[in-house]
Every structure is written in structure tokens, then in C-alpha cells.
PDB file of C-alpha atoms in Angstrom:
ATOM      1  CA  UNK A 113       0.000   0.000   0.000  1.00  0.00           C
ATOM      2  CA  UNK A 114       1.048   3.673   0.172  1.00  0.00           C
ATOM      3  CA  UNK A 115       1.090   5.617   3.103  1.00  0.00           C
ATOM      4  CA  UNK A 116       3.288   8.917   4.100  1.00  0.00           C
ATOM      5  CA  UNK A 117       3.301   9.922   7.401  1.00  0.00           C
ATOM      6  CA  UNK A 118       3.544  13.463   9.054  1.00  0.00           C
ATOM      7  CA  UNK A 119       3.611  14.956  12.331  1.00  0.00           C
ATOM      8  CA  UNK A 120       0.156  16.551  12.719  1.00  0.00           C
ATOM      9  CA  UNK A 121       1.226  19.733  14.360  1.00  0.00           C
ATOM     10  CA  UNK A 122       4.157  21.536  15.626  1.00  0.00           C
ATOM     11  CA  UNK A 123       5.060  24.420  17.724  1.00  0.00           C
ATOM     12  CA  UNK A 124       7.991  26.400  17.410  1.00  0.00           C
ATOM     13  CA  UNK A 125       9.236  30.084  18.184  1.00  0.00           C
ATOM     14  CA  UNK A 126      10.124  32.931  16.157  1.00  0.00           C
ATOM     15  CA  UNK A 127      13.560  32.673  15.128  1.00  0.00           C
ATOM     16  CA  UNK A 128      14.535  29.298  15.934  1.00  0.00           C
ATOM     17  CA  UNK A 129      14.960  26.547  13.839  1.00  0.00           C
ATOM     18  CA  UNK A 130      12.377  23.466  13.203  1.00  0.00           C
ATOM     19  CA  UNK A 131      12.680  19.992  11.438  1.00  0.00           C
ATOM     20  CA  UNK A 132       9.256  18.246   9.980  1.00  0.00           C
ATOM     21  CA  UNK A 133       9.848  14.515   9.264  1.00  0.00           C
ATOM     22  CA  UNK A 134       7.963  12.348   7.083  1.00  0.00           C
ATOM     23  CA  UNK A 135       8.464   8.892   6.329  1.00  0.00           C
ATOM     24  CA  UNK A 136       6.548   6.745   3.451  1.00  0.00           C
ATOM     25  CA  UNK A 137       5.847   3.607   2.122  1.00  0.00           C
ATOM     26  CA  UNK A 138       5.620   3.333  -1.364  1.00  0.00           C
ATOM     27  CA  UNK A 139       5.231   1.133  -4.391  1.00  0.00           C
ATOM     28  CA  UNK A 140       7.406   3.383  -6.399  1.00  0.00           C
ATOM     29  CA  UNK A 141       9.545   6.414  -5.763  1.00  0.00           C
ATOM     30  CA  UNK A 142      10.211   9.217  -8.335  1.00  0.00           C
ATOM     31  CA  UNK A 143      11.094  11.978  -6.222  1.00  0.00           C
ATOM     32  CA  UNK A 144       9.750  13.868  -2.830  1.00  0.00           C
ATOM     33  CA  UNK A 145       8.061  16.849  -2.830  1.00  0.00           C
ATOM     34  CA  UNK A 146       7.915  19.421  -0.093  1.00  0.00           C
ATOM     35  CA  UNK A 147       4.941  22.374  -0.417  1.00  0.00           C
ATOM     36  CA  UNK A 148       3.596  24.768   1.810  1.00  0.00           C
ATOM     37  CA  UNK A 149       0.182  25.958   2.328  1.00  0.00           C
ATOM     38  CA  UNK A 150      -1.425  29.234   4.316  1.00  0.00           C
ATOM     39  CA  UNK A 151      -4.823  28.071   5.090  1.00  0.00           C
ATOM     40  CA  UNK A 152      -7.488  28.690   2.505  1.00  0.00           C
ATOM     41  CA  UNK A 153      -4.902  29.018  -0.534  1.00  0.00           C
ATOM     42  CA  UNK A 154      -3.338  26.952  -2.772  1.00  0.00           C
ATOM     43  CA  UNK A 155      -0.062  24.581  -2.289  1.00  0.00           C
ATOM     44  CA  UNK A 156       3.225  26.231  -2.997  1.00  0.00           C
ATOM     45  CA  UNK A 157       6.175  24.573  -4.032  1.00  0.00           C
ATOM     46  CA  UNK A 158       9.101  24.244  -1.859  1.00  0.00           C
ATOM     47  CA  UNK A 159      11.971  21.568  -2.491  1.00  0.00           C
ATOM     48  CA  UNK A 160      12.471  18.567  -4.542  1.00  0.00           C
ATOM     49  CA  UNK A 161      14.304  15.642  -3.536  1.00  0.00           C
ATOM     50  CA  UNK A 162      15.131  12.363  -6.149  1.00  0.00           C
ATOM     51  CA  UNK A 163      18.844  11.403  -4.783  1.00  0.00           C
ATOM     52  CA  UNK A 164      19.766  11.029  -1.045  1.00  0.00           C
ATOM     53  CA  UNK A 165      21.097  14.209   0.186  1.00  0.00           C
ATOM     54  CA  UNK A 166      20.213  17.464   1.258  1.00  0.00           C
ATOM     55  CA  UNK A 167      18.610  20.254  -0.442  1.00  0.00           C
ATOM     56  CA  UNK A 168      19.375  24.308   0.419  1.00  0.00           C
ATOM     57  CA  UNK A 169      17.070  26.889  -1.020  1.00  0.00           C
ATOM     58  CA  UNK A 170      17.701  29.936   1.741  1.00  0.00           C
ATOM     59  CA  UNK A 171      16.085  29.135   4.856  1.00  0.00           C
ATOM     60  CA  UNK A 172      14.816  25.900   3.551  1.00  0.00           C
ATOM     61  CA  UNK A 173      16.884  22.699   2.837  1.00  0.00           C
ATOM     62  CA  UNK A 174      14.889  19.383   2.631  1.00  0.00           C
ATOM     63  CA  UNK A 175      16.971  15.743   3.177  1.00  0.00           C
ATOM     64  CA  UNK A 176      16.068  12.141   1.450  1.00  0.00           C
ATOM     65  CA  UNK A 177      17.596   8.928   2.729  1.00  0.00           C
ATOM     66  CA  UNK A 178      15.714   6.201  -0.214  1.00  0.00           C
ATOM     67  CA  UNK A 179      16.902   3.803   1.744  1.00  0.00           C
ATOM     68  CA  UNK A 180      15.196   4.561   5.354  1.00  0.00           C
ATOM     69  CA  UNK A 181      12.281   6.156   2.897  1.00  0.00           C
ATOM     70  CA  UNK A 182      12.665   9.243   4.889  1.00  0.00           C
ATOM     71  CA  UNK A 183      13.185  13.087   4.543  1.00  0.00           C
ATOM     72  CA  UNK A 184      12.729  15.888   6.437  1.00  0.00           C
ATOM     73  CA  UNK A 185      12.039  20.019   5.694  1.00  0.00           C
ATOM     74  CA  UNK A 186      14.816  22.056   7.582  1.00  0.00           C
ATOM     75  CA  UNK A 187      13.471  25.784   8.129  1.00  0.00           C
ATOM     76  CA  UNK A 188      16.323  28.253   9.707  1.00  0.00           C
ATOM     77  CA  UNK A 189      15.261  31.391  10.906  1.00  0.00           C
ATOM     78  CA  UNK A 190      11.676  31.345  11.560  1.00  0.00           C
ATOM     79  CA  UNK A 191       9.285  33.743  10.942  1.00  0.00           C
ATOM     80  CA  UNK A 192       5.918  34.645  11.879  1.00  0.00           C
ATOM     81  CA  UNK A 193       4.567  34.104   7.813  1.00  0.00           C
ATOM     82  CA  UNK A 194       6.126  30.603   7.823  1.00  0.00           C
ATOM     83  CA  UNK A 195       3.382  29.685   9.766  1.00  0.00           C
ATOM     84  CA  UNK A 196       1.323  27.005   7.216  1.00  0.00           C
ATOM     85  CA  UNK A 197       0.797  23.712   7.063  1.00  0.00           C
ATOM     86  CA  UNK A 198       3.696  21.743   4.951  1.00  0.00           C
ATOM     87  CA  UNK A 199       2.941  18.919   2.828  1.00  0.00           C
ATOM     88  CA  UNK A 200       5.012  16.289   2.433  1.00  0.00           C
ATOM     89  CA  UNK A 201       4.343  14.439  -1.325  1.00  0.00           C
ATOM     90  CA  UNK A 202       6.176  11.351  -3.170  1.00  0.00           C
ATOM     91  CA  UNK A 203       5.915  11.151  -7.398  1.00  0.00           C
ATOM     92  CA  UNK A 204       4.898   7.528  -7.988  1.00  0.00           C
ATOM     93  CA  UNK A 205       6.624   5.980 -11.122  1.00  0.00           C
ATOM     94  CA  UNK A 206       4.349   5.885 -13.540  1.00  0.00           C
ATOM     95  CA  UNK A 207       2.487   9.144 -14.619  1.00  0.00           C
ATOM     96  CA  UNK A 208       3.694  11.462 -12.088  1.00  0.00           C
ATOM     97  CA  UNK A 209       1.037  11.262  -9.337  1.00  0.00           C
ATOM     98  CA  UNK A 210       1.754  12.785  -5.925  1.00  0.00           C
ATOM     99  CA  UNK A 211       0.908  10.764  -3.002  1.00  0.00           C
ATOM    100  CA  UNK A 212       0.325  13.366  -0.067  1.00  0.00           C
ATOM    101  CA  UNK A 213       0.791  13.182   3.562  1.00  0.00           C
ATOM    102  CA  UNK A 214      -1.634  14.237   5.791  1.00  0.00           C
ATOM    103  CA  UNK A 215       0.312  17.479   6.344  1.00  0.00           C
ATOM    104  CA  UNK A 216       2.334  19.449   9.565  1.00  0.00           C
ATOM    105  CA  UNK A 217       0.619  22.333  10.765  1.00  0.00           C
ATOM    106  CA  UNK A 218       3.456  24.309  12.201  1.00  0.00           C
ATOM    107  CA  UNK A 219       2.622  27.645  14.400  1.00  0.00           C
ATOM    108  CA  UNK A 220       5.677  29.713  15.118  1.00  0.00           C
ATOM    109  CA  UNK A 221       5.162  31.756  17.801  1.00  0.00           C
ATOM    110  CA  UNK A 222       6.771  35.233  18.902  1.00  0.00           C
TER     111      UNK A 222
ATOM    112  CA  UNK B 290       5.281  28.478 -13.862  1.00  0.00           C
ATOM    113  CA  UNK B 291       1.997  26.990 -15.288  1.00  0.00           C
ATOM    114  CA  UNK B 292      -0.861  29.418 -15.019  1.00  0.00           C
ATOM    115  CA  UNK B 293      -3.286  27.379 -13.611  1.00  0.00           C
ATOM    116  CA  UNK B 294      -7.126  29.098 -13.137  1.00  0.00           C
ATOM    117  CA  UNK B 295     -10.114  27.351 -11.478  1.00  0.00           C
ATOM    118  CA  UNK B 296     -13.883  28.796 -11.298  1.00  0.00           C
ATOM    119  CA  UNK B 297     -15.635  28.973  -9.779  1.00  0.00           C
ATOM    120  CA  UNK B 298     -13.653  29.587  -6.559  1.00  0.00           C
ATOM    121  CA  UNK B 299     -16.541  29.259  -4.515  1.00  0.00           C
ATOM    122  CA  UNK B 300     -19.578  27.178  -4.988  1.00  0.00           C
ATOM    123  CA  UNK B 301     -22.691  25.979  -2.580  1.00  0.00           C
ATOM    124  CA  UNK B 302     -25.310  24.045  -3.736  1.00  0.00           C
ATOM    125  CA  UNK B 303     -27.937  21.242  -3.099  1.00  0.00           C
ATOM    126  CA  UNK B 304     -27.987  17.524  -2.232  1.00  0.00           C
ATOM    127  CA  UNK B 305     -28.739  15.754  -5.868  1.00  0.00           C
ATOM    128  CA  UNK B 306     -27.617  19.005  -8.394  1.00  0.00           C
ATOM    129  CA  UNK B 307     -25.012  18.659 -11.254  1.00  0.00           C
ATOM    130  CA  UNK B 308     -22.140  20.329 -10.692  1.00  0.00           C
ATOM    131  CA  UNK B 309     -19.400  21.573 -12.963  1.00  0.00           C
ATOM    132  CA  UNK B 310     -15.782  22.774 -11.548  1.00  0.00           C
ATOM    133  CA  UNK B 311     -13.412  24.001 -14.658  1.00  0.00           C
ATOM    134  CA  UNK B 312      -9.409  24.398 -14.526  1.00  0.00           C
ATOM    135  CA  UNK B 313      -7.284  26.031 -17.297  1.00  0.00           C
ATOM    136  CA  UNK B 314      -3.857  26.509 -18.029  1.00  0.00           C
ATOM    137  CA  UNK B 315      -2.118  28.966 -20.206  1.00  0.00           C
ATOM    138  CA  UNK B 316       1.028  26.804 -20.696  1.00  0.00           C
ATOM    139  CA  UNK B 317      -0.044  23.961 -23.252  1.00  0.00           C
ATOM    140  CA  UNK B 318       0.866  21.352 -20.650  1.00  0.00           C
ATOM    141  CA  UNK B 319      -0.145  17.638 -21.094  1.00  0.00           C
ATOM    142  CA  UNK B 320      -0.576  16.668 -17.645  1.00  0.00           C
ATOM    143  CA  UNK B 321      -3.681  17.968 -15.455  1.00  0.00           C
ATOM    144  CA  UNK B 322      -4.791  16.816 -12.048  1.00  0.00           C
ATOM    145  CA  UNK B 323      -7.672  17.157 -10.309  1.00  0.00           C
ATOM    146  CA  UNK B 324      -7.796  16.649  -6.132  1.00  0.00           C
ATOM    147  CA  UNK B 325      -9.676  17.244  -3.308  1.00  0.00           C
ATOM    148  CA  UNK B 326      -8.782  18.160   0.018  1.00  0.00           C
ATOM    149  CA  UNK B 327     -10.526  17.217   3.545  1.00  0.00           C
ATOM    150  CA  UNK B 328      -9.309  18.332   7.350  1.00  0.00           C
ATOM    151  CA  UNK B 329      -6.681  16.112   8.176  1.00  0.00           C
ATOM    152  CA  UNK B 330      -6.576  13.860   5.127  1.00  0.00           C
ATOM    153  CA  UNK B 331      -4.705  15.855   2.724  1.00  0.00           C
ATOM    154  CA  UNK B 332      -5.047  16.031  -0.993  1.00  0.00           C
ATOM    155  CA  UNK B 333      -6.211  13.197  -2.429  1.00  0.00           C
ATOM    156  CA  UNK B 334      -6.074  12.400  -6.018  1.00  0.00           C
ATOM    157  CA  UNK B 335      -9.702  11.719  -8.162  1.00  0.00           C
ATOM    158  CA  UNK B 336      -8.617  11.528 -11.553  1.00  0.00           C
ATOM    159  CA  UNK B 337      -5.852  12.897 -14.605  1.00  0.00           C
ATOM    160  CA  UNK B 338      -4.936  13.055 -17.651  1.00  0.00           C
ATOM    161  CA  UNK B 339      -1.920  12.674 -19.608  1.00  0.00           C
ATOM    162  CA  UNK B 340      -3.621  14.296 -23.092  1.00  0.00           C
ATOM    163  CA  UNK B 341      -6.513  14.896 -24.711  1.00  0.00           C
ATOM    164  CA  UNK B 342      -9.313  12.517 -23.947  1.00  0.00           C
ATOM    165  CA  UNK B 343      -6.980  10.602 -21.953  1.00  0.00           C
ATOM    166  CA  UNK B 344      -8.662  10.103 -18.212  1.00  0.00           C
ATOM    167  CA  UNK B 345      -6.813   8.257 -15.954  1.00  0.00           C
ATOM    168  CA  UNK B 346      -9.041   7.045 -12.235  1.00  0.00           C
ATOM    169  CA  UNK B 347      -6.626   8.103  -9.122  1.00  0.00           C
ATOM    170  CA  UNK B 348      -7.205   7.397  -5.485  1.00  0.00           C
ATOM    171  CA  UNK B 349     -10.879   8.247  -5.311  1.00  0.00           C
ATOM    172  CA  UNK B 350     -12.608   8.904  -8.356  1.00  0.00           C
ATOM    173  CA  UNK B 351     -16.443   7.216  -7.406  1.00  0.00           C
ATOM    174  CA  UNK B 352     -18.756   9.837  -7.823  1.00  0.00           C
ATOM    175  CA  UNK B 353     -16.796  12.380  -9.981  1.00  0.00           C
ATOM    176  CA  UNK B 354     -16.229  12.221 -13.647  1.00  0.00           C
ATOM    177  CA  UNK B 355     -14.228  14.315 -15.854  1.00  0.00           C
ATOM    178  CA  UNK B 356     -13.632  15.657 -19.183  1.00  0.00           C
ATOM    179  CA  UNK B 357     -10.593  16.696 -21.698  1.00  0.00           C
ATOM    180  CA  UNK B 358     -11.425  18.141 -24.572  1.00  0.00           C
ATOM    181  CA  UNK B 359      -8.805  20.051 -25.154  1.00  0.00           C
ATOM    182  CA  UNK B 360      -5.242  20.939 -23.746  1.00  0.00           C
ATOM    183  CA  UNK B 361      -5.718  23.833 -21.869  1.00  0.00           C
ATOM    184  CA  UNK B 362      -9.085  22.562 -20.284  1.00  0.00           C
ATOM    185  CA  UNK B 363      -9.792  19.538 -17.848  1.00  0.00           C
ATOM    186  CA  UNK B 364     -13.225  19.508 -16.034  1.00  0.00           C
ATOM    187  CA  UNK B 365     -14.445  17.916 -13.172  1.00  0.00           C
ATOM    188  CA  UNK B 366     -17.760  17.035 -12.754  1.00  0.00           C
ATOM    189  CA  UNK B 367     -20.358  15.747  -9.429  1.00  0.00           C
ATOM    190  CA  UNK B 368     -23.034  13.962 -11.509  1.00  0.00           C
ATOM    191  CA  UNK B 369     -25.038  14.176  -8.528  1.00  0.00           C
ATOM    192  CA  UNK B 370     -23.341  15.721  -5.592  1.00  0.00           C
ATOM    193  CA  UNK B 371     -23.806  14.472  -2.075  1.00  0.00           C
ATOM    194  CA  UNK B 372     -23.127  16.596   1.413  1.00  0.00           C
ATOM    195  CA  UNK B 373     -19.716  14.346   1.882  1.00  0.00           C
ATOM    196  CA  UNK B 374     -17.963  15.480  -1.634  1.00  0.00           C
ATOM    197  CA  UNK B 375     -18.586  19.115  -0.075  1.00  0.00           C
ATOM    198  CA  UNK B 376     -14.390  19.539  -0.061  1.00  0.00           C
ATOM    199  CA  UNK B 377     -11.606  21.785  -1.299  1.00  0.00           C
ATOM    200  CA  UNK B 378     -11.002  21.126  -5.170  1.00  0.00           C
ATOM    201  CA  UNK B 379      -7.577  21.708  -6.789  1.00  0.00           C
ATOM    202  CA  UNK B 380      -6.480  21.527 -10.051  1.00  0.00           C
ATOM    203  CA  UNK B 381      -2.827  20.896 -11.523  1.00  0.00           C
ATOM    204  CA  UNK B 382      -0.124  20.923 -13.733  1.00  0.00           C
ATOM    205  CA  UNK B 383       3.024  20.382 -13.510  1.00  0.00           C
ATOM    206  CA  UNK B 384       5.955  22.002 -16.128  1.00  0.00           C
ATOM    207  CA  UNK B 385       7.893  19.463 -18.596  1.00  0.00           C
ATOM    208  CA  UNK B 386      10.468  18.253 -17.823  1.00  0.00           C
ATOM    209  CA  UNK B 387      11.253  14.915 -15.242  1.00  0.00           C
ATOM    210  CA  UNK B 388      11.803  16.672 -11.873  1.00  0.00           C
ATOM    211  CA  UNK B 389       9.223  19.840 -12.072  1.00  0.00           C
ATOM    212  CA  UNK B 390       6.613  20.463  -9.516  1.00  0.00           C
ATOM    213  CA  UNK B 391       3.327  20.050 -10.077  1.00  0.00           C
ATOM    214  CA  UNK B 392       1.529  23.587  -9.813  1.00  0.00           C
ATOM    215  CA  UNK B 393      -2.076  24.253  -8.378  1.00  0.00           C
ATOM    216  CA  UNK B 394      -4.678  26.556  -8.977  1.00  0.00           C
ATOM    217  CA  UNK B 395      -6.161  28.576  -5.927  1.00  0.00           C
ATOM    218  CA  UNK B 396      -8.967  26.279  -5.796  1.00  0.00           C
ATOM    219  CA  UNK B 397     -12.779  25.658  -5.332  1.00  0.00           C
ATOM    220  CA  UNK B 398     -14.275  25.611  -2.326  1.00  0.00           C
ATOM    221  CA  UNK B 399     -17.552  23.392  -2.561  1.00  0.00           C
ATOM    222  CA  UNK B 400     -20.238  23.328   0.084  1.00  0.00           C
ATOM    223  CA  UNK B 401     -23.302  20.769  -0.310  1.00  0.00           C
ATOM    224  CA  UNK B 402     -26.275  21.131   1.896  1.00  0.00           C
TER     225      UNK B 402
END
């Protein structure tokens, strides 16, 4: 079956730095996808990951072990507008559909 | 990016009624996706398309249907909509290429009474 899982929700303060994990299960990997989305509006992209390694884009860097089917989002420097919920999403193999997780609702706090 | 529009972005209706939610995109992109999203479930696929006419089922397509008739357009359709399809709707596309995102419109928020 297929099944990425999330953190529901996490709490962390303005300024620091937090790390959302999500782990899947998958019939077929063609990359990991990491969005974010402000409630009421669409997905946004963030970071792709297809080989194991880490990611930087600014504040952002996103990590993918295939092995451990495992990655995490990385965001340094928090700020009050990163609060959003973060989707974590795998490309299956065959025409490109993302699998989502349930999605981390992170609150950063002042 | 692909310029990806939805409408309506807000719909209510009745128990029963046809409904029609359209996407478009600007960018002559093959691949379109429809979803919905529910509280803590995420977005869940109901169907794609890799072309014209091509319609592909994904994770949840029973009571939806959809139509391509041309590039730019892929519609999704509630033959008969019940109060537990009331959901956020998304539409996407993703760029060419083997590692592009795919990218959403703002979506359609549908209530069923």
C-alpha cells in the first residue's frame, strides 16, 4: 500500500529553527516533494528531492535517505509568515502522481 | 510556472444538483490533475490526464467524472453531488520536464447542503 506519514502539528518560536519529518511507504519512488500551504490558498512549491542528500534553497533545505524512505524540511530562521501547514508528497513511477501526507501544521510563535 | 485558473472559486449548492468545476492553463501542458482536500486527510487524487481525452481514475474517483477536450481545459464534474464530496477542489499541472513540480490553482471551495 502507500502511506506517508507526518507529524500533525508543531510548535515552534520565532527565530529558531524546526525539522518536519515524514516517512513513506511506497510502491514506487520518483522523487519527494515538499509544499507549503497558508490556510485557505493553494499549495506552494518548496523543495524537490530524487537522490539522497540534502537540499538548500535559503532558509529551507529538505533531506532524502531512499533507503530509510525518509526526509525531512529544515526551516532556519523562523518567521511569523512561515506559519502554514507543509505537505510532504512522493511522485509515484508511472504518470507522475503525488501521493500526499496528511500534512504538519506548524505555528511559530513570537 | 503553469498558469493554472479554477472557477468557480466558490460554490454551494444542493444535495442531488449537477455540478461543474473548470481548470485552465495557459502553458499547453499535457498533464492535469484534479484533487480534493478534507481536514486532516490531505489532498487526495480523483482523476488525470496525460492528453486529450486521456482520463486516468486516481485514489478516489467514485462519484466524480471528468472531461478533456482540449489541452488547456480539464473539467471535473459531481453527476449528482452528495453533502460528503462538499471539499476543497484543486487543479494541476506540472511544467515538462522529469523533476518539475506540479503547480495548483487557488482552488474551489464546494459546500453541499
Amino acid at each position: 500500500g502507500q502511506n506517508i506519514d507526518q507529524p500533525t502539528e508543531m510548535t515552534a518560536t520565532e527565530g529558531a529553527i524546526v525539522q518536519i519529518n515524514c516517512t513513506y511507504q511506497t510502491s514506487g519512488f520518483n522523487g519527494l516533494f515538499w509544499y507549503q500551504q497558508h490556510a485557505g490558498e493553494a499549495p506552494t512549491f518548496l523543495s524537490y528531492n530524487v537522490l539522497d542528500g540534502l537540499e538548500e534553497k535559503g532558509r529551507f533545505s529538505s533531506f532524502l535517505s531512499r533507503s530509510k524512505g525518509y526526509s525531512y524540511l529544515l526551516l532556519k530562521e523562523l518567521q511569523m509568515k512561515d506559519s502554514a501547514s507543509y505537505l510532504c508528497a512522493v511522485r509515484d513511477e508511472q504518470g507522475g502522481k503525488l501521493i500526499f501526507g496528511q500534512g504538519t501544521e506548524l505555528s511559530v510563535k513570537p | 510556472d503553469a498558469d493554472v485558473t479554477q472557477t468557480p472559486r466558490n460554490r454551494i449548492t444542493k444535495t442531488g444538483k449537477r455540478i461543474m468545476l473548470e481548470c485552465s492553463q495557459t502553458k499547453g501542458h499535457d498533464r492535469m490533475y484534479w484533487y480534493r482536500q478534507d481536514p486532516g486527510l490531505g489532498l487526495r487524487l480523483i482523476y488525470y490526464s496525460f492528453d486529450v481525452k486521456d482520463i486516468n481514475k486516481g485514489e478516489i474517483s467514485d462519484g466524480y467524472s471528468v472531461s478533456r477536450q482540449a489541452q488547456a481545459k480539464f473539467s471535473l464534474s459531481l453527476e449528482s453531488a452528495i453533502p460528503n464530496q462538499t471539499a476543497l477542489y484543486f487543479c494541476a499541472t506540472p511544467d515538462r520536464g522529469s523533476n518539475q513540480p506540479q503547480h495548483f490553482g487557488d482552488g474551489t471551495r464546494l459546500s453541499i447542503l
